[in-house]
GROMACS .gro file of C-alpha atoms in nm:
model
  359
    1MET     CA    1  12.546  16.056   4.640
    2THR     CA    2  12.707  15.912   4.954
    3ASP     CA    3  12.502  15.825   5.258
    4VAL     CA    4  12.498  16.115   5.460
    5PHE     CA    5  12.463  15.905   5.773
    6ASP     CA    6  12.702  15.643   5.706
    7PRO     CA    7  12.928  15.670   6.025
    8SER     CA    8  13.190  15.456   5.810
    9HIS     CA    9  13.245  15.663   5.554
   10LYS     CA   10  13.473  16.011   5.576
   11ASP     CA   11  13.203  16.208   5.408
   12ALA     CA   12  12.919  16.103   5.699
   13HIS     CA   13  12.786  16.425   5.860
   14GLU     CA   14  12.667  16.481   6.210
   15GLN     CA   15  12.381  16.723   6.093
   16VAL     CA   16  12.218  16.828   5.807
   17VAL     CA   17  11.940  17.102   5.833
   18PHE     CA   18  11.696  17.240   5.583
   19CYS     CA   19  11.577  17.578   5.607
   20ALA     CA   20  11.282  17.751   5.469
   21ASP     CA   21  11.099  18.083   5.508
   22PRO     CA   22  10.844  18.096   5.222
   23ARG     CA   23  10.721  18.509   5.307
   24SER     CA   24  11.084  18.619   5.276
   25GLY     CA   25  11.186  18.352   4.989
   26LEU     CA   26  11.450  18.183   5.210
   27ARG     CA   27  11.558  17.816   5.119
   28ALA     CA   28  11.906  17.726   5.293
   29ILE     CA   29  12.076  17.413   5.393
   30ILE     CA   30  12.298  17.404   5.698
   31ALA     CA   31  12.545  17.101   5.693
   32ILE     CA   32  12.767  17.028   6.018
   33HIS     CA   33  13.005  16.782   5.923
   34SER     CA   34  13.205  16.734   6.250
   35THR     CA   35  13.230  16.887   6.580
   36ALA     CA   36  13.517  16.693   6.695
   37LEU     CA   37  13.756  17.012   6.764
   38GLY     CA   38  13.461  17.237   6.868
   39PRO     CA   39  13.154  17.426   6.703
   40ALA     CA   40  13.145  17.416   6.335
   41LEU     CA   41  13.260  17.711   6.155
   42GLY     CA   42  13.201  17.764   5.796
   43GLY     CA   43  13.071  18.051   5.576
   44THR     CA   44  12.745  18.110   5.390
   45ARG     CA   45  12.725  18.056   5.029
   46PHE     CA   46  12.437  18.212   4.847
   47TYR     CA   47  12.426  18.077   4.484
   48PRO     CA   48  12.142  18.006   4.192
   49TYR     CA   49  12.173  17.630   4.215
   50GLU     CA   50  11.998  17.453   3.950
   51SER     CA   51  11.822  17.238   4.193
   52GLU     CA   52  11.796  17.163   4.541
   53GLN     CA   53  12.007  16.832   4.496
   54ALA     CA   54  12.319  17.045   4.355
   55ALA     CA   55  12.299  17.263   4.660
   56LEU     CA   56  12.289  16.973   4.876
   57ALA     CA   57  12.579  16.800   4.716
   58ASP     CA   58  12.783  17.148   4.731
   59VAL     CA   59  12.696  17.208   5.090
   60LEU     CA   60  12.802  16.843   5.210
   61ASN     CA   61  13.126  16.864   4.998
   62LEU     CA   62  13.219  17.222   5.148
   63SER     CA   63  13.132  17.144   5.488
   64ARG     CA   64  13.346  16.827   5.498
   65GLY     CA   65  13.633  17.068   5.356
   66MET     CA   66  13.617  17.325   5.641
   67SER     CA   67  13.668  17.026   5.908
   68TYR     CA   68  14.002  16.946   5.731
   69LYS     CA   69  14.063  17.322   5.690
   70ASN     CA   70  13.995  17.408   6.027
   71ALA     CA   71  14.181  17.118   6.155
   72LEU     CA   72  14.508  17.193   5.944
   73ALA     CA   73  14.469  17.574   6.032
   74GLY     CA   74  14.513  17.461   6.428
   75LEU     CA   75  14.186  17.608   6.519
   76ASP     CA   76  13.937  17.469   6.790
   77HIS     CA   77  13.654  17.449   6.527
   78GLY     CA   78  13.477  17.186   6.348
   79GLY     CA   79  13.359  17.191   5.994
   80GLY     CA   80  13.005  17.335   5.876
   81LYS     CA   81  12.882  17.533   5.572
   82ALA     CA   82  12.555  17.679   5.446
   83VAL     CA   83  12.432  17.733   5.122
   84ILE     CA   84  12.131  17.981   5.047
   85ILE     CA   85  11.948  17.894   4.717
   86GLY     CA   86  11.913  18.204   4.506
   87ASP     CA   87  12.043  18.465   4.299
   88PRO     CA   88  12.174  18.708   4.546
   89SER     CA   89  12.177  18.990   4.338
   90ARG     CA   90  11.793  18.969   4.300
   91ASP     CA   91  11.695  18.744   4.582
   92LYS     CA   92  11.875  18.881   4.885
   93SER     CA   93  11.694  19.109   5.147
   94GLU     CA   94  11.698  19.213   5.512
   95ALA     CA   95  11.404  18.970   5.571
   96LEU     CA   96  11.579  18.680   5.412
   97LEU     CA   97  11.886  18.714   5.596
   98ARG     CA   98  11.717  18.770   5.911
   99ALA     CA   99  11.529  18.467   5.861
  100TYR     CA  100  11.857  18.278   5.780
  101GLY     CA  101  12.000  18.434   6.105
  102ARG     CA  102  11.737  18.304   6.315
  103PHE     CA  103  11.789  17.947   6.161
  104VAL     CA  104  12.155  17.984   6.285
  105GLU     CA  105  12.086  18.071   6.616
  106SER     CA  106  11.804  17.795   6.673
  107LEU     CA  107  12.134  17.523   6.639
  108GLY     CA  108  12.271  17.688   6.957
  109GLY     CA  109  12.607  17.736   6.869
  110ARG     CA  110  12.684  17.406   6.703
  111TYR     CA  111  12.748  17.622   6.391
  112ILE     CA  112  12.882  17.960   6.363
  113THR     CA  113  12.886  18.112   6.010
  114ALA     CA  114  13.089  18.365   5.814
  115CYS     CA  115  13.069  18.504   5.473
  116ASP     CA  116  13.152  18.328   5.144
  117VAL     CA  117  13.060  18.352   4.769
  118GLY     CA  118  12.770  18.585   4.723
  119THR     CA  119  12.753  18.687   5.095
  120TYR     CA  120  12.931  18.988   5.250
  121SER     CA  121  13.060  19.132   5.575
  122GLU     CA  122  12.773  19.360   5.539
  123ASP     CA  123  12.517  19.069   5.500
  124MET     CA  124  12.689  18.909   5.819
  125ASP     CA  125  12.580  19.231   6.011
  126VAL     CA  126  12.209  19.156   5.905
  127ALA     CA  127  12.226  18.827   6.029
  128SER     CA  128  12.404  18.862   6.341
  129ARG     CA  129  12.060  19.084   6.442
  130GLU     CA  130  11.889  18.762   6.490
  131SER     CA  131  12.199  18.541   6.575
  132ARG     CA  132  12.468  18.542   6.826
  133PHE     CA  133  12.670  18.314   6.624
  134VAL     CA  134  12.773  18.482   6.351
  135THR     CA  135  13.101  18.613   6.222
  136GLY     CA  136  13.276  18.814   5.955
  137ARG     CA  137  13.119  19.141   6.042
  138THR     CA  138  13.210  19.429   5.939
  139LEU     CA  139  13.461  19.651   6.154
  140ALA     CA  140  13.214  19.918   6.216
  141GLN     CA  141  13.020  19.627   6.379
  142GLY     CA  142  13.293  19.503   6.570
  143GLY     CA  143  13.376  19.236   6.326
  144ALA     CA  144  13.681  19.131   6.126
  145GLY     CA  145  13.587  19.250   5.810
  146ASP     CA  146  13.642  19.136   5.455
  147SER     CA  147  13.807  18.770   5.500
  148SER     CA  148  13.932  18.780   5.159
  149ILE     CA  149  14.224  18.978   5.307
  150LEU     CA  150  14.387  18.705   5.490
  151THR     CA  151  14.246  18.413   5.235
  152ALA     CA  152  14.451  18.592   4.966
  153PHE     CA  153  14.754  18.650   5.226
  154GLY     CA  154  14.739  18.248   5.307
  155VAL     CA  155  14.723  18.157   4.940
  156PHE     CA  156  15.038  18.362   4.891
  157GLN     CA  157  15.195  18.215   5.161
  158GLY     CA  158  15.130  17.851   5.000
  159MET     CA  159  15.272  17.957   4.679
  160ARG     CA  160  15.588  18.074   4.861
  161ALA     CA  161  15.624  17.724   5.020
  162SER     CA  162  15.549  17.585   4.684
  163ALA     CA  163  15.814  17.777   4.510
  164GLU     CA  164  16.044  17.692   4.790
  165ARG     CA  165  15.990  17.311   4.724
  166VAL     CA  166  16.036  17.337   4.359
  167TYR     CA  167  16.231  17.635   4.294
  168GLY     CA  168  16.465  17.650   4.588
  169THR     CA  169  16.350  17.997   4.684
  170PRO     CA  170  16.022  18.124   4.822
  171SER     CA  171  15.991  18.414   4.600
  172LEU     CA  172  15.756  18.429   4.278
  173ARG     CA  173  16.000  18.702   4.152
  174GLY     CA  174  16.052  18.667   3.750
  175ARG     CA  175  15.792  18.378   3.767
  176ARG     CA  176  15.457  18.343   3.566
  177VAL     CA  177  15.165  18.309   3.756
  178GLY     CA  178  14.832  18.249   3.604
  179ILE     CA  179  14.526  18.317   3.826
  180GLU     CA  180  14.163  18.202   3.718
  181GLY     CA  181  13.913  18.419   3.891
  182VAL     CA  182  14.007  18.770   4.013
  183GLY     CA  183  13.694  18.853   4.243
  184LYS     CA  184  13.690  18.888   4.601
  185VAL     CA  185  14.043  18.674   4.669
  186GLY     CA  186  14.178  18.666   4.320
  187HIS     CA  187  14.230  19.060   4.272
  188ARG     CA  188  14.404  19.091   4.612
  189LEU     CA  189  14.627  18.776   4.524
  190VAL     CA  190  14.708  18.970   4.213
  191GLU     CA  191  14.832  19.274   4.449
  192LEU     CA  192  15.070  19.039   4.677
  193LEU     CA  193  15.220  18.877   4.359
  194ARG     CA  194  15.270  19.198   4.197
  195GLU     CA  195  15.440  19.341   4.498
  196ASP     CA  196  15.678  19.027   4.519
  197GLY     CA  197  15.786  19.079   4.130
  198ALA     CA  198  15.573  18.791   3.973
  199ASP     CA  199  15.415  18.831   3.622
  200VAL     CA  200  15.049  18.764   3.606
  201VAL     CA  201  14.805  18.667   3.382
  202ILE     CA  202  14.455  18.649   3.439
  203CYS     CA  203  14.085  18.535   3.321
  204ASP     CA  204  13.729  18.588   3.487
  205VAL     CA  205  13.366  18.537   3.344
  206ASP     CA  206  13.279  18.886   3.506
  207GLU     CA  207  13.458  19.141   3.261
  208ARG     CA  208  13.385  19.410   3.550
  209ALA     CA  209  13.635  19.198   3.781
  210VAL     CA  210  13.904  19.197   3.481
  211GLU     CA  211  13.880  19.563   3.425
  212ARG     CA  212  13.926  19.647   3.820
  213VAL     CA  213  14.255  19.476   3.792
  214ARG     CA  214  14.341  19.621   3.468
  215LEU     CA  215  14.268  19.975   3.584
  216ARG     CA  216  14.525  19.898   3.870
  217HIS     CA  217  14.777  19.685   3.714
  218PRO     CA  218  14.767  19.751   3.305
  219GLU     CA  219  15.081  19.544   3.291
  220VAL     CA  220  14.881  19.240   3.355
  221ALA     CA  221  14.807  19.011   3.083
  222VAL     CA  222  14.449  18.867   2.997
  223VAL     CA  223  14.344  18.559   2.841
  224ALA     CA  224  13.971  18.456   2.709
  225ASP     CA  225  13.908  18.152   2.935
  226ALA     CA  226  14.034  17.910   3.194
  227ASP     CA  227  14.148  17.680   2.908
  228ALA     CA  228  14.345  17.945   2.748
  229LEU     CA  229  14.496  17.978   3.094
  230THR     CA  230  14.601  17.647   3.168
  231GLY     CA  231  14.715  17.584   2.831
  232ALA     CA  232  14.970  17.919   2.852
  233ASP     CA  233  15.320  17.905   2.928
  234ILE     CA  234  15.317  17.963   3.297
  235ASP     CA  235  15.485  17.873   3.624
  236VAL     CA  236  15.215  17.847   3.864
  237PHE     CA  237  14.834  17.821   3.815
  238ALA     CA  238  14.597  17.957   4.077
  239PRO     CA  239  14.227  17.862   4.055
  240CYS     CA  240  14.042  18.130   4.268
  241ALA     CA  241  13.697  18.068   4.124
  242LEU     CA  242  13.442  17.789   4.187
  243GLY     CA  243  13.561  17.426   4.306
  244GLY     CA  244  13.643  17.144   3.995
  245ALA     CA  245  13.909  17.348   3.821
  246LEU     CA  246  14.139  17.034   3.776
  247ASP     CA  247  13.954  16.767   3.592
  248ASP     CA  248  14.136  16.505   3.368
  249ALA     CA  249  14.134  16.743   3.045
  250THR     CA  250  14.281  17.046   3.242
  251VAL     CA  251  14.545  16.850   3.408
  252ALA     CA  252  14.650  16.710   3.087
  253ARG     CA  253  14.674  17.060   2.911
  254LEU     CA  254  14.837  17.232   3.219
  255ARG     CA  255  15.199  17.330   3.190
  256ALA     CA  256  15.256  17.483   3.508
  257LYS     CA  257  15.483  17.336   3.776
  258ILE     CA  258  15.264  17.443   4.055
  259VAL     CA  259  14.911  17.447   4.147
  260CYS     CA  260  14.812  17.683   4.437
  261GLY     CA  261  14.503  17.838   4.448
  262ALA     CA  262  14.214  17.980   4.659
  263ALA     CA  263  13.903  17.815   4.517
  264ASN     CA  264  13.769  17.515   4.731
  265ASN     CA  265  13.741  17.167   4.611
  266GLN     CA  266  13.963  17.212   4.308
  267LEU     CA  267  13.984  16.843   4.243
  268ALA     CA  268  13.697  16.728   4.013
  269HIS     CA  269  13.722  16.400   4.122
  270ALA     CA  270  13.943  16.141   4.289
  271GLY     CA  271  14.236  16.024   4.140
  272VAL     CA  272  14.323  16.377   4.011
  273GLU     CA  273  14.579  16.443   4.284
  274LYS     CA  274  14.791  16.112   4.155
  275GLN     CA  275  14.755  16.261   3.776
  276LEU     CA  276  14.892  16.556   3.902
  277ALA     CA  277  15.177  16.392   4.085
  278GLU     CA  278  15.253  16.155   3.771
  279ARG     CA  279  15.303  16.472   3.555
  280GLY     CA  280  15.553  16.618   3.806
  281ILE     CA  281  15.296  16.939   3.895
  282LEU     CA  282  15.307  17.008   4.253
  283TYR     CA  283  14.973  17.056   4.413
  284ALA     CA  284  14.923  17.270   4.731
  285PRO     CA  285  14.623  17.145   4.887
  286ASP     CA  286  14.355  17.374   4.876
  287TYR     CA  287  14.190  17.376   5.205
  288VAL     CA  288  14.546  17.412   5.346
  289VAL     CA  289  14.635  17.723   5.172
  290ASN     CA  290  14.295  17.911   5.167
  291SER     CA  291  14.233  17.875   5.526
  292GLY     CA  292  14.348  18.261   5.587
  293GLY     CA  293  14.003  18.365   5.574
  294VAL     CA  294  13.843  18.086   5.853
  295ILE     CA  295  14.150  18.193   6.069
  296GLN     CA  296  14.056  18.577   6.011
  297VAL     CA  297  13.687  18.526   6.108
  298ALA     CA  298  13.751  18.253   6.391
  299ASP     CA  299  13.992  18.558   6.564
  300GLU     CA  300  13.684  18.774   6.573
  301ILE     CA  301  13.481  18.548   6.792
  302ARG     CA  302  13.748  18.628   7.098
  303GLY     CA  303  13.731  19.001   6.977
  304PHE     CA  304  13.950  19.042   6.687
  305ASP     CA  305  14.297  19.164   6.625
  306MET     CA  306  14.452  19.178   6.278
  307GLU     CA  307  14.825  19.151   6.361
  308ARG     CA  308  14.728  18.813   6.573
  309ALA     CA  309  14.510  18.672   6.257
  310ARG     CA  310  14.770  18.750   6.036
  311ALA     CA  311  15.098  18.593   6.230
  312LYS     CA  312  14.865  18.281   6.259
  313ALA     CA  313  14.777  18.317   5.889
  314ALA     CA  314  15.156  18.349   5.812
  315GLN     CA  315  15.178  17.991   5.944
  316ILE     CA  316  15.022  17.836   5.642
  317TYR     CA  317  15.372  17.851   5.464
  318ASP     CA  318  15.527  17.615   5.740
  319THR     CA  319  15.216  17.414   5.705
  320THR     CA  320  15.228  17.366   5.343
  321LEU     CA  321  15.621  17.298   5.347
  322LYS     CA  322  15.537  17.012   5.622
  323ILE     CA  323  15.275  16.829   5.398
  324PHE     CA  324  15.521  16.852   5.100
  325ALA     CA  325  15.773  16.696   5.342
  326ILE     CA  326  15.509  16.425   5.488
  327ALA     CA  327  15.423  16.382   5.119
  328GLY     CA  328  15.780  16.285   5.000
  329ASP     CA  329  15.887  16.067   5.307
  330GLU     CA  330  15.571  15.865   5.245
  331GLY     CA  331  15.559  15.857   4.848
  332VAL     CA  332  15.206  16.010   4.846
  333PRO     CA  333  15.058  16.326   4.692
  334PRO     CA  334  15.027  16.630   4.901
  335ALA     CA  335  14.647  16.621   4.903
  336VAL     CA  336  14.659  16.253   5.044
  337ALA     CA  337  14.953  16.354   5.318
  338ALA     CA  338  14.706  16.704   5.412
  339ASP     CA  339  14.402  16.418   5.474
  340ARG     CA  340  14.613  16.221   5.679
  341LEU     CA  341  14.742  16.531   5.895
  342ALA     CA  342  14.388  16.645   5.925
  343GLU     CA  343  14.236  16.324   6.029
  344ARG     CA  344  14.500  16.252   6.282
  345ARG     CA  345  14.436  16.597   6.456
  346MET     CA  346  14.076  16.554   6.443
  347SER     CA  347  14.105  16.218   6.616
  348GLU     CA  348  14.355  16.292   6.903
  349VAL     CA  349  14.228  16.614   7.010
  350GLY     CA  350  13.907  16.550   6.948
  351ARG     CA  351  13.937  16.241   7.201
  352ILE     CA  352  14.058  16.446   7.462
  353ARG     CA  353  13.673  16.588   7.431
  354ALA     CA  354  13.534  16.256   7.556
  355ILE     CA  355  13.714  16.340   7.914
  356TRP     CA  356  13.424  16.413   8.131
  357LEU     CA  357  13.434  16.764   8.321
  358GLY     CA  358  13.166  16.693   8.590
  359HIS     CA  359  12.965  16.995   8.420
   0.00000   0.00000   0.00000
């Protein structure tokens, strides 16, 4: 694993906190990658990791991704993430969530948390009883509610930009879109695509998630698994499950012309972005197009307004097109162009914070 504290490496983190409360069963890791643009903002993932090492690797990757995501979303926030080790269906409790909230509070605002895989707005309500630095709460508690609403909307905007680049039109009408994972975000993406006139094919390891989509949209096709989906005759592949969906074998099998989805860390390893480019597949960088959710919860911090947040999330379309243009001009894959643009903002705006204010 990369040395967390190596300042010469882009994966170096400012702070990593291990949190434990044996009575409630809490075992969590909070990783703050950067506060160059402001307090770190990122969700809390509740997942049954096979080991603490696996949990640490995930939270380090995810928190770094949040720095880049928040930078390109135009937010005044750095990147952070947290993971709670355990099975949310079995281990989640009021005591555990409140203990977690106490640890978030202990950081004094350096890290602001929200929902992620395995956590929901109702969980954030509980954690917020112990911390001021919790967002993504329910509407009833003055929060922004379910952040998957604008996450899906943002991915759809990124997909429209991708279609504009490849097909010359921002519409997905008549295109066949394959969605891997129809949970929190994926099922909302189905709705947006069907409204736009796209044909949709899906897969998910959770049969209940598939059934929920089929009940509302019986015309949606279902395939057995991700291998069948990526090998299918589709125009767009939308990874909306966990990370690492794009490995060597998947890229070789993929028939789509566009990859644009909600999952974090879609590239299984460095170099996959080049393989996609060599095969003529346009990749919309995940942390660019899936930033609608963090835009939504960031807006909550100053008093949530859905119209304002939605207008900002709509800008993902323009940002995605800008990244494609830079990639074309500089002769690099879009993932490289996105990284450069994010790093430039973190450097330029972060430098301004060094100006002494006298208090």
